[in-house]
mmCIF file of C-alpha atoms in Angstrom:
data_model
loop_
_atom_site.group_PDB
_atom_site.id
_atom_site.type_symbol
_atom_site.label_atom_id
_atom_site.label_comp_id
_atom_site.label_asym_id
_atom_site.label_seq_id
_atom_site.Cartn_x
_atom_site.Cartn_y
_atom_site.Cartn_z
ATOM 1 C CA UNK A 1 53.412 35.442 20.246
ATOM 2 C CA UNK A 2 51.473 38.536 18.367
ATOM 3 C CA UNK A 3 54.654 40.721 18.849
ATOM 4 C CA UNK A 4 56.643 41.483 15.697
ATOM 5 C CA UNK A 5 60.250 40.281 15.552
ATOM 6 C CA UNK A 6 62.536 43.264 16.335
ATOM 7 C CA UNK A 7 66.030 42.377 17.130
ATOM 8 C CA UNK A 8 66.835 46.042 18.347
ATOM 9 C CA UNK A 9 64.165 45.871 20.746
ATOM 10 C CA UNK A 10 65.278 42.389 21.922
ATOM 11 C CA UNK A 11 68.649 43.961 22.563
ATOM 12 C CA UNK A 12 66.933 47.001 24.373
ATOM 13 C CA UNK A 13 65.507 44.433 26.841
ATOM 14 C CA UNK A 14 68.531 42.103 27.076
ATOM 15 C CA UNK A 15 71.108 44.584 27.510
ATOM 16 C CA UNK A 16 69.704 45.916 31.465
ATOM 17 C CA UNK A 17 69.001 42.445 32.492
ATOM 18 C CA UNK A 18 72.323 41.210 31.501
ATOM 19 C CA UNK A 19 74.069 44.295 33.265
ATOM 20 C CA UNK A 20 72.169 43.059 36.292
ATOM 21 C CA UNK A 21 73.651 39.530 36.119
ATOM 22 C CA UNK A 22 71.027 37.593 34.369
ATOM 23 C CA UNK A 23 72.914 34.495 32.851
ATOM 24 C CA UNK A 24 70.472 33.662 30.171
ATOM 25 C CA UNK A 25 69.955 37.545 28.897
ATOM 26 C CA UNK A 26 74.320 37.674 29.089
ATOM 27 C CA UNK A 27 74.264 34.846 26.438
ATOM 28 C CA UNK A 28 71.674 35.904 24.133
ATOM 29 C CA UNK A 29 72.846 39.548 24.203
ATOM 30 C CA UNK A 30 76.410 37.920 23.582
ATOM 31 C CA UNK A 31 75.248 35.769 20.625
ATOM 32 C CA UNK A 32 73.301 39.002 19.151
ATOM 33 C CA UNK A 33 76.627 40.665 18.915
ATOM 34 C CA UNK A 34 78.380 37.495 17.748
ATOM 35 C CA UNK A 35 76.372 37.220 14.472
ATOM 36 C CA UNK A 36 75.451 41.180 14.203
ATOM 37 C CA UNK A 37 71.710 40.649 15.160
ATOM 38 C CA UNK A 38 70.001 43.931 16.251
ATOM 39 C CA UNK A 39 73.472 45.360 16.746
ATOM 40 C CA UNK A 40 76.563 45.854 14.848
ATOM 41 C CA UNK A 41 78.605 42.459 14.592
ATOM 42 C CA UNK A 42 81.132 43.322 17.314
ATOM 43 C CA UNK A 43 83.180 39.933 18.645
ATOM 44 C CA UNK A 44 84.682 41.825 21.653
ATOM 45 C CA UNK A 45 81.371 42.631 23.192
ATOM 46 C CA UNK A 46 80.193 38.929 22.064
ATOM 47 C CA UNK A 47 82.907 37.627 24.132
ATOM 48 C CA UNK A 48 82.506 39.916 27.170
ATOM 49 C CA UNK A 49 78.684 38.965 27.242
ATOM 50 C CA UNK A 50 78.935 35.300 26.478
ATOM 51 C CA UNK A 51 82.168 34.934 29.039
ATOM 52 C CA UNK A 52 80.093 36.405 31.899
ATOM 53 C CA UNK A 53 77.276 33.836 31.136
ATOM 54 C CA UNK A 54 79.763 31.098 30.899
ATOM 55 C CA UNK A 55 81.277 31.891 34.441
ATOM 56 C CA UNK A 56 77.922 31.474 35.998
ATOM 57 C CA UNK A 57 77.641 28.012 34.414
ATOM 58 C CA UNK A 58 75.513 28.635 31.669
ATOM 59 C CA UNK A 59 76.235 25.407 29.382
ATOM 60 C CA UNK A 60 75.740 27.142 26.284
ATOM 61 C CA UNK A 61 77.665 30.361 26.518
ATOM 62 C CA UNK A 62 80.245 27.768 27.644
ATOM 63 C CA UNK A 63 80.212 25.976 24.597
ATOM 64 C CA UNK A 64 80.241 29.159 22.442
ATOM 65 C CA UNK A 65 82.952 30.496 24.403
ATOM 66 C CA UNK A 66 84.942 27.203 23.572
ATOM 67 C CA UNK A 67 84.013 28.054 19.724
ATOM 68 C CA UNK A 68 85.177 31.587 20.157
ATOM 69 C CA UNK A 69 88.399 30.518 21.909
ATOM 70 C CA UNK A 70 88.999 28.063 19.066
ATOM 71 C CA UNK A 71 88.329 30.320 16.299
ATOM 72 C CA UNK A 72 90.077 33.698 18.073
ATOM 73 C CA UNK A 73 86.672 35.529 17.957
ATOM 74 C CA UNK A 74 87.017 38.220 20.304
ATOM 75 C CA UNK A 75 89.586 36.497 22.270
ATOM 76 C CA UNK A 76 93.223 35.529 21.359
ATOM 77 C CA UNK A 77 93.025 32.150 19.593
ATOM 78 C CA UNK A 78 93.833 29.382 22.627
ATOM 79 C CA UNK A 79 92.836 26.118 22.120
ATOM 80 C CA UNK A 80 93.500 24.967 25.636
ATOM 81 C CA UNK A 81 91.000 27.496 26.860
ATOM 82 C CA UNK A 82 88.733 26.481 24.317
ATOM 83 C CA UNK A 83 89.146 22.695 25.618
ATOM 84 C CA UNK A 84 88.615 24.084 29.134
ATOM 85 C CA UNK A 85 85.161 25.758 28.180
ATOM 86 C CA UNK A 86 83.945 22.756 26.056
ATOM 87 C CA UNK A 87 84.798 20.364 28.977
ATOM 88 C CA UNK A 88 82.597 22.371 31.297
ATOM 89 C CA UNK A 89 80.003 22.333 28.860
ATOM 90 C CA UNK A 90 80.423 18.647 28.092
ATOM 91 C CA UNK A 91 80.214 17.726 31.872
ATOM 92 C CA UNK A 92 76.990 19.354 31.882
ATOM 93 C CA UNK A 93 75.641 17.293 28.901
ATOM 94 C CA UNK A 94 75.984 19.944 26.264
ATOM 95 C CA UNK A 95 76.116 17.293 23.043
ATOM 96 C CA UNK A 96 77.888 19.741 20.661
ATOM 97 C CA UNK A 97 80.813 20.303 23.515
ATOM 98 C CA UNK A 98 80.934 16.883 23.979
ATOM 99 C CA UNK A 99 81.480 16.162 20.264
ATOM 100 C CA UNK A 100 84.039 18.911 19.944
ATOM 101 C CA UNK A 101 85.796 18.291 23.007
ATOM 102 C CA UNK A 102 86.224 14.759 21.370
ATOM 103 C CA UNK A 103 87.598 16.250 18.291
ATOM 104 C CA UNK A 104 90.256 18.024 20.485
ATOM 105 C CA UNK A 105 91.128 14.727 22.255
ATOM 106 C CA UNK A 106 91.457 13.005 18.877
ATOM 107 C CA UNK A 107 93.790 15.216 17.115
ATOM 108 C CA UNK A 108 95.751 16.300 20.469
ATOM 109 C CA UNK A 109 94.590 20.179 20.171
ATOM 110 C CA UNK A 110 94.696 21.992 23.283
ATOM 111 C CA UNK A 111 94.881 18.589 25.274
ATOM 112 C CA UNK A 112 97.123 15.500 25.095
ATOM 113 C CA UNK A 113 96.284 13.169 22.107
ATOM 114 C CA UNK A 114 93.684 10.434 23.584
ATOM 115 C CA UNK A 115 91.934 8.588 21.380
ATOM 116 C CA UNK A 116 89.847 6.546 24.420
ATOM 117 C CA UNK A 117 89.100 9.937 25.771
ATOM 118 C CA UNK A 118 87.985 11.123 22.385
ATOM 119 C CA UNK A 119 85.683 7.751 22.397
ATOM 120 C CA UNK A 120 84.231 8.889 25.773
ATOM 121 C CA UNK A 121 82.944 11.939 24.584
ATOM 122 C CA UNK A 122 81.780 10.833 21.023
ATOM 123 C CA UNK A 123 79.629 8.072 22.744
ATOM 124 C CA UNK A 124 78.272 10.647 25.246
ATOM 125 C CA UNK A 125 77.234 12.887 22.364
ATOM 126 C CA UNK A 126 76.127 10.308 20.040
ATOM 127 C CA UNK A 127 73.765 8.750 22.755
ATOM 128 C CA UNK A 128 71.792 12.327 22.884
ATOM 129 C CA UNK A 129 71.646 11.657 19.246
ATOM 130 C CA UNK A 130 74.223 14.156 17.755
ATOM 131 C CA UNK A 131 74.919 13.255 14.080
ATOM 132 C CA UNK A 132 78.146 14.673 14.650
ATOM 133 C CA UNK A 133 78.880 12.583 17.635
ATOM 134 C CA UNK A 134 77.450 9.529 15.804
ATOM 135 C CA UNK A 135 79.878 10.296 12.833
ATOM 136 C CA UNK A 136 82.670 10.943 14.877
ATOM 137 C CA UNK A 137 82.208 7.888 16.732
ATOM 138 C CA UNK A 138 81.635 5.783 13.450
ATOM 139 C CA UNK A 139 84.875 7.166 12.426
ATOM 140 C CA UNK A 140 86.904 5.942 15.424
ATOM 141 C CA UNK A 141 85.284 2.440 14.885
ATOM 142 C CA UNK A 142 86.015 2.637 11.065
ATOM 143 C CA UNK A 143 89.742 3.041 11.677
ATOM 144 C CA UNK A 144 90.199 1.335 15.105
ATOM 145 C CA UNK A 145 91.113 4.491 16.929
ATOM 146 C CA UNK A 146 90.599 4.137 20.941
ATOM 147 C CA UNK A 147 88.362 1.132 20.013
ATOM 148 C CA UNK A 148 88.732 -2.491 18.425
ATOM 149 C CA UNK A 149 88.106 -1.625 14.667
ATOM 150 C CA UNK A 150 84.410 -2.674 13.787
ATOM 151 C CA UNK A 151 82.994 -2.072 10.303
ATOM 152 C CA UNK A 152 79.712 -3.192 11.390
ATOM 153 C CA UNK A 153 79.549 -0.750 14.268
ATOM 154 C CA UNK A 154 80.887 1.839 12.209
ATOM 155 C CA UNK A 155 78.053 1.598 9.371
ATOM 156 C CA UNK A 156 75.302 1.483 11.953
ATOM 157 C CA UNK A 157 76.893 4.654 13.488
ATOM 158 C CA UNK A 158 77.464 6.426 10.111
ATOM 159 C CA UNK A 159 74.112 5.592 9.161
ATOM 160 C CA UNK A 160 72.330 7.055 12.044
ATOM 161 C CA UNK A 161 74.593 10.352 11.252
ATOM 162 C CA UNK A 162 73.534 10.177 7.672
ATOM 163 C CA UNK A 163 69.855 9.549 8.135
ATOM 164 C CA UNK A 164 69.934 12.848 10.002
ATOM 165 C CA UNK A 165 71.343 14.401 7.079
ATOM 166 C CA UNK A 166 75.016 14.713 7.927
ATOM 167 C CA UNK A 167 77.046 14.692 4.549
ATOM 168 C CA UNK A 168 80.355 13.498 6.032
ATOM 169 C CA UNK A 169 78.530 10.369 7.384
ATOM 170 C CA UNK A 170 76.549 10.075 3.966
ATOM 171 C CA UNK A 171 80.125 10.393 2.017
ATOM 172 C CA UNK A 172 81.860 7.932 4.481
ATOM 173 C CA UNK A 173 79.015 5.324 4.061
ATOM 174 C CA UNK A 174 79.000 5.692 -0.155
ATOM 175 C CA UNK A 175 82.932 5.131 0.491
ATOM 176 C CA UNK A 176 82.587 2.004 2.332
ATOM 177 C CA UNK A 177 79.619 0.433 0.294
ATOM 178 C CA UNK A 178 81.902 1.207 -2.877
ATOM 179 C CA UNK A 179 84.802 -0.829 -1.210
ATOM 180 C CA UNK A 180 84.993 -4.207 -2.958
ATOM 181 C CA UNK A 181 86.927 -6.121 -0.336
ATOM 182 C CA UNK A 182 85.052 -4.539 2.575
ATOM 183 C CA UNK A 183 82.481 -7.090 2.984
ATOM 184 C CA UNK A 184 79.976 -4.489 2.631
ATOM 185 C CA UNK A 185 80.176 -3.821 -1.026
ATOM 186 C CA UNK A 186 76.704 -2.372 -2.135
ATOM 187 C CA UNK A 187 76.836 0.266 -5.026
ATOM 188 C CA UNK A 188 73.160 0.624 -4.934
ATOM 189 C CA UNK A 189 73.369 2.006 -1.049
ATOM 190 C CA UNK A 190 76.810 3.935 -2.320
ATOM 191 C CA UNK A 191 74.666 5.644 -4.726
ATOM 192 C CA UNK A 192 71.739 6.710 -2.514
ATOM 193 C CA UNK A 193 74.117 8.176 0.279
ATOM 194 C CA UNK A 194 76.124 10.143 -2.419
ATOM 195 C CA UNK A 195 73.171 11.416 -3.926
ATOM 196 C CA UNK A 196 71.595 12.252 -0.578
ATOM 197 C CA UNK A 197 75.031 14.004 0.160
ATOM 198 C CA UNK A 198 75.168 15.687 -3.591
ATOM 199 C CA UNK A 199 71.534 16.862 -3.005
ATOM 200 C CA UNK A 200 72.432 18.983 0.058
ATOM 201 C CA UNK A 201 75.067 20.755 -2.258
ATOM 202 C CA UNK A 202 77.966 18.743 -0.711
ATOM 203 C CA UNK A 203 80.930 18.981 -3.323
ATOM 204 C CA UNK A 204 82.568 15.684 -2.356
ATOM 205 C CA UNK A 205 79.091 14.051 -2.568
ATOM 206 C CA UNK A 206 78.409 15.723 -6.021
ATOM 207 C CA UNK A 207 81.947 14.265 -7.107
ATOM 208 C CA UNK A 208 81.646 10.990 -5.936
ATOM 209 C CA UNK A 209 77.978 10.566 -7.569
ATOM 210 C CA UNK A 210 79.094 11.958 -10.822
ATOM 211 C CA UNK A 211 82.157 9.264 -10.999
ATOM 212 C CA UNK A 212 79.346 6.398 -10.434
ATOM 213 C CA UNK A 213 77.583 7.940 -13.723
ATOM 214 C CA UNK A 214 80.863 7.710 -15.661
ATOM 215 C CA UNK A 215 81.456 4.089 -14.387
ATOM 216 C CA UNK A 216 77.799 2.954 -14.620
ATOM 217 C CA UNK A 217 77.971 1.588 -11.283
ATOM 218 C CA UNK A 218 74.722 0.724 -9.689
ATOM 219 C CA UNK A 219 73.254 3.593 -12.160
ATOM 220 C CA UNK A 220 73.304 3.168 -15.883
ATOM 221 C CA UNK A 221 76.186 4.852 -17.505
ATOM 222 C CA UNK A 222 75.227 8.456 -18.285
ATOM 223 C CA UNK A 223 77.748 11.026 -18.928
ATOM 224 C CA UNK A 224 75.239 14.136 -19.142
ATOM 225 C CA UNK A 225 74.281 13.098 -15.797
ATOM 226 C CA UNK A 226 78.054 12.989 -14.843
ATOM 227 C CA UNK A 227 78.923 16.233 -16.497
ATOM 228 C CA UNK A 228 76.101 17.939 -14.435
ATOM 229 C CA UNK A 229 77.405 16.720 -11.041
ATOM 230 C CA UNK A 230 81.157 17.495 -11.954
ATOM 231 C CA UNK A 231 80.142 20.837 -13.030
ATOM 232 C CA UNK A 232 78.436 21.316 -9.613
ATOM 233 C CA UNK A 233 81.464 20.042 -7.764
ATOM 234 C CA UNK A 234 83.760 22.054 -9.727
ATOM 235 C CA UNK A 235 81.784 25.221 -9.310
ATOM 236 C CA UNK A 236 82.281 24.673 -5.556
ATOM 237 C CA UNK A 237 85.999 24.631 -5.865
ATOM 238 C CA UNK A 238 86.417 20.840 -5.807
ATOM 239 C CA UNK A 239 89.843 20.636 -7.496
ATOM 240 C CA UNK A 240 89.486 16.862 -8.441
ATOM 241 C CA UNK A 241 86.223 17.868 -10.287
ATOM 242 C CA UNK A 242 87.993 20.611 -11.847
ATOM 243 C CA UNK A 243 90.740 18.391 -12.987
ATOM 244 C CA UNK A 244 88.408 15.790 -14.223
ATOM 245 C CA UNK A 245 86.309 18.291 -16.296
ATOM 246 C CA UNK A 246 89.537 19.657 -17.775
ATOM 247 C CA UNK A 247 90.822 16.184 -18.870
ATOM 248 C CA UNK A 248 87.288 14.819 -20.134
ATOM 249 C CA UNK A 249 86.823 18.335 -22.131
ATOM 250 C CA UNK A 250 90.362 18.121 -23.526
ATOM 251 C CA UNK A 251 89.777 14.473 -24.609
ATOM 252 C CA UNK A 252 86.363 14.394 -25.798
ATOM 253 C CA UNK A 253 86.086 11.328 -23.392
ATOM 254 C CA UNK A 254 82.468 10.734 -22.881
ATOM 255 C CA UNK A 255 81.766 14.784 -23.356
ATOM 256 C CA UNK A 256 81.777 16.716 -26.419
ATOM 257 C CA UNK A 257 85.590 17.788 -26.983
ATOM 258 C CA UNK A 258 85.538 21.438 -25.871
ATOM 259 C CA UNK A 259 89.141 22.803 -25.417
ATOM 260 C CA UNK A 260 87.707 26.191 -24.515
ATOM 261 C CA UNK A 261 86.094 24.521 -21.447
ATOM 262 C CA UNK A 262 88.861 22.494 -20.691
ATOM 263 C CA UNK A 263 91.079 25.360 -20.191
ATOM 264 C CA UNK A 264 88.751 26.836 -17.934
ATOM 265 C CA UNK A 265 88.560 24.103 -15.396
ATOM 266 C CA UNK A 266 92.314 23.458 -15.670
ATOM 267 C CA UNK A 267 93.178 26.949 -14.864
ATOM 268 C CA UNK A 268 90.858 26.667 -11.642
ATOM 269 C CA UNK A 269 92.689 23.543 -10.865
ATOM 270 C CA UNK A 270 95.800 24.831 -11.291
ATOM 271 C CA UNK A 271 95.503 27.975 -9.192
ATOM 272 C CA UNK A 272 94.921 25.517 -6.466
ATOM 273 C CA UNK A 273 98.144 23.840 -7.435
ATOM 274 C CA UNK A 274 96.690 20.540 -8.766
ATOM 275 C CA UNK A 275 100.109 19.291 -10.574
ATOM 276 C CA UNK A 276 98.490 16.930 -13.431
ATOM 277 C CA UNK A 277 96.428 19.979 -14.213
ATOM 278 C CA UNK A 278 99.172 22.552 -14.450
ATOM 279 C CA UNK A 279 100.913 19.943 -16.943
ATOM 280 C CA UNK A 280 97.769 19.669 -19.137
ATOM 281 C CA UNK A 281 97.419 23.309 -19.130
ATOM 282 C CA UNK A 282 101.157 23.794 -19.765
ATOM 283 C CA UNK A 283 100.795 21.161 -22.526
ATOM 284 C CA UNK A 284 97.540 22.706 -24.240
ATOM 285 C CA UNK A 285 99.642 26.144 -24.111
ATOM 286 C CA UNK A 286 102.630 24.366 -25.983
ATOM 287 C CA UNK A 287 100.995 21.996 -28.144
ATOM 288 C CA UNK A 288 97.504 23.676 -29.207
ATOM 289 C CA UNK A 289 97.992 27.309 -28.898
ATOM 290 C CA UNK A 290 101.922 27.341 -29.316
ATOM 291 C CA UNK A 291 102.206 31.344 -29.834
ATOM 292 C CA UNK A 292 105.419 32.890 -28.089
ATOM 293 C CA UNK A 293 103.369 34.031 -25.233
ATOM 294 C CA UNK A 294 101.739 30.394 -24.795
ATOM 295 C CA UNK A 295 105.319 28.869 -24.713
ATOM 296 C CA UNK A 296 106.263 31.178 -21.977
ATOM 297 C CA UNK A 297 102.877 30.249 -20.039
ATOM 298 C CA UNK A 298 103.710 26.547 -20.663
ATOM 299 C CA UNK A 299 106.938 26.680 -19.227
ATOM 300 C CA UNK A 300 105.546 28.185 -16.265
ATOM 301 C CA UNK A 301 103.094 25.924 -15.822
ATOM 302 C CA UNK A 302 105.529 23.073 -16.249
ATOM 303 C CA UNK A 303 107.866 24.148 -13.785
ATOM 304 C CA UNK A 304 104.859 24.655 -11.031
ATOM 305 C CA UNK A 305 103.812 21.115 -11.629
ATOM 306 C CA UNK A 306 107.447 19.779 -11.763
ATOM 307 C CA UNK A 307 108.348 21.119 -8.410
ATOM 308 C CA UNK A 308 105.576 19.224 -7.018
ATOM 309 C CA UNK A 309 107.171 16.004 -8.431
ATOM 310 C CA UNK A 310 104.930 15.635 -11.404
ATOM 311 C CA UNK A 311 107.174 13.397 -13.725
ATOM 312 C CA UNK A 312 106.021 14.356 -17.033
ATOM 313 C CA UNK A 313 106.191 18.120 -16.268
ATOM 314 C CA UNK A 314 109.654 17.380 -15.123
ATOM 315 C CA UNK A 315 110.549 15.925 -18.465
ATOM 316 C CA UNK A 316 108.712 18.642 -20.394
ATOM 317 C CA UNK A 317 110.336 21.336 -18.607
ATOM 318 C CA UNK A 318 113.625 19.518 -19.091
ATOM 319 C CA UNK A 319 113.020 19.505 -23.038
ATOM 320 C CA UNK A 320 111.957 23.190 -22.834
ATOM 321 C CA UNK A 321 115.204 24.279 -21.201
ATOM 322 C CA UNK A 322 117.424 22.025 -23.552
ATOM 323 C CA UNK A 323 115.888 23.188 -26.678
ATOM 324 C CA UNK A 324 116.013 27.118 -25.428
ATOM 325 C CA UNK A 325 119.643 26.580 -24.314
ATOM 326 C CA UNK A 326 120.579 25.321 -27.432
ATOM 327 C CA UNK A 327 118.902 27.794 -29.553
ATOM 328 C CA UNK A 328 120.796 30.685 -27.766
ATOM 329 C CA UNK A 329 123.717 28.612 -26.734
ATOM 330 C CA UNK A 330 123.258 29.273 -23.218
ATOM 331 C CA UNK A 331 124.899 26.562 -21.121
ATOM 332 C CA UNK A 332 123.395 27.372 -17.823
ATOM 333 C CA UNK A 333 120.141 26.950 -19.534
ATOM 334 C CA UNK A 334 121.254 23.661 -20.949
ATOM 335 C CA UNK A 335 122.103 22.573 -17.476
ATOM 336 C CA UNK A 336 119.131 23.424 -16.025
ATOM 337 C CA UNK A 337 117.074 21.446 -18.767
ATOM 338 C CA UNK A 338 119.594 18.466 -18.173
ATOM 339 C CA UNK A 339 118.726 18.578 -14.588
ATOM 340 C CA UNK A 340 114.862 18.540 -15.135
ATOM 341 C CA UNK A 341 115.469 15.624 -17.485
ATOM 342 C CA UNK A 342 117.859 13.484 -14.973
ATOM 343 C CA UNK A 343 115.219 14.065 -12.075
ATOM 344 C CA UNK A 344 112.483 12.703 -14.453
ATOM 345 C CA UNK A 345 114.618 9.780 -15.480
ATOM 346 C CA UNK A 346 115.541 8.720 -11.860
ATOM 347 C CA UNK A 347 112.183 8.639 -11.150
ATOM 348 C CA UNK A 348 110.956 6.236 -13.636
ATOM 349 C CA UNK A 349 109.938 8.957 -16.494
ATOM 350 C CA UNK A 350 106.794 7.511 -17.032
ATOM 351 C CA UNK A 351 104.233 8.185 -19.620
ATOM 352 C CA UNK A 352 102.203 11.705 -19.538
ATOM 353 C CA UNK A 353 99.647 11.589 -17.217
ATOM 354 C CA UNK A 354 96.604 14.173 -17.627
#
């Protein structure tokens, strides 16, 4: 109090105390190296000081050392070692360590997979008010992992986490409330939780809220609002939102038809290997632009989509190879075209899916 904040000065005082074996100083100095506060960021130095504090039983240091081992920061990535340090911190009641350890038991990372052990650690974290613990325990009840499946208990736990601002729980709750056969169907509640998530900047929440505006579920149908939220999600890299925008701008479905904007968002999605986006972008190159270089690009996009099993792309790439093969009298090209056409036919060769 009354002293100007000076991280370099803090490092100057922490260092001699850390060198004398003071665990709290070692931990604080390690964190400063970890995040580059008052010193240049240095994961190796961070690991050195955090390890010294952790070996003295400092719970926060043990937790952070677990994270550093899991991420390979300043030490080789080692999930077994991460689990060991999480366990030491968790046994001292560190809620984040308990939650992270539960995740490791859930997925069998660094420890044998054990859903009941995961439930144990999530429960301990949740009982301390950890929103991650509450959310993760909710997930276990939601899916019947290590416990008897229980929708009501899942909703109770998700709600505790969601009310603490945990976006994953807000999205899970929204999805549960939008599931008609769950016995919990409540579109208004779904909209509330999707909005909480969306307003925190979560791309999934933004996309799901946009979908409610398209459907007119729990909110009046409003394509402008839908467009706004889809764009926010797409700009964060949400591939489904990018694809939806691409399709709607192309078709003029609720949104003003805009081929240029369609291409922009489809390219973003195609770069993330979204097969339907690659197909539609290929179709636009072939059908709308149709210059020789556009046709070359269309074929490339169709192939990328077809290789992911997209049937209309398989059919389109087959047609392009057959046509080129006939025009150039290239038997090999005709065979490739026939191969893709047969693959599409064997899978059902359904209508074009954008």
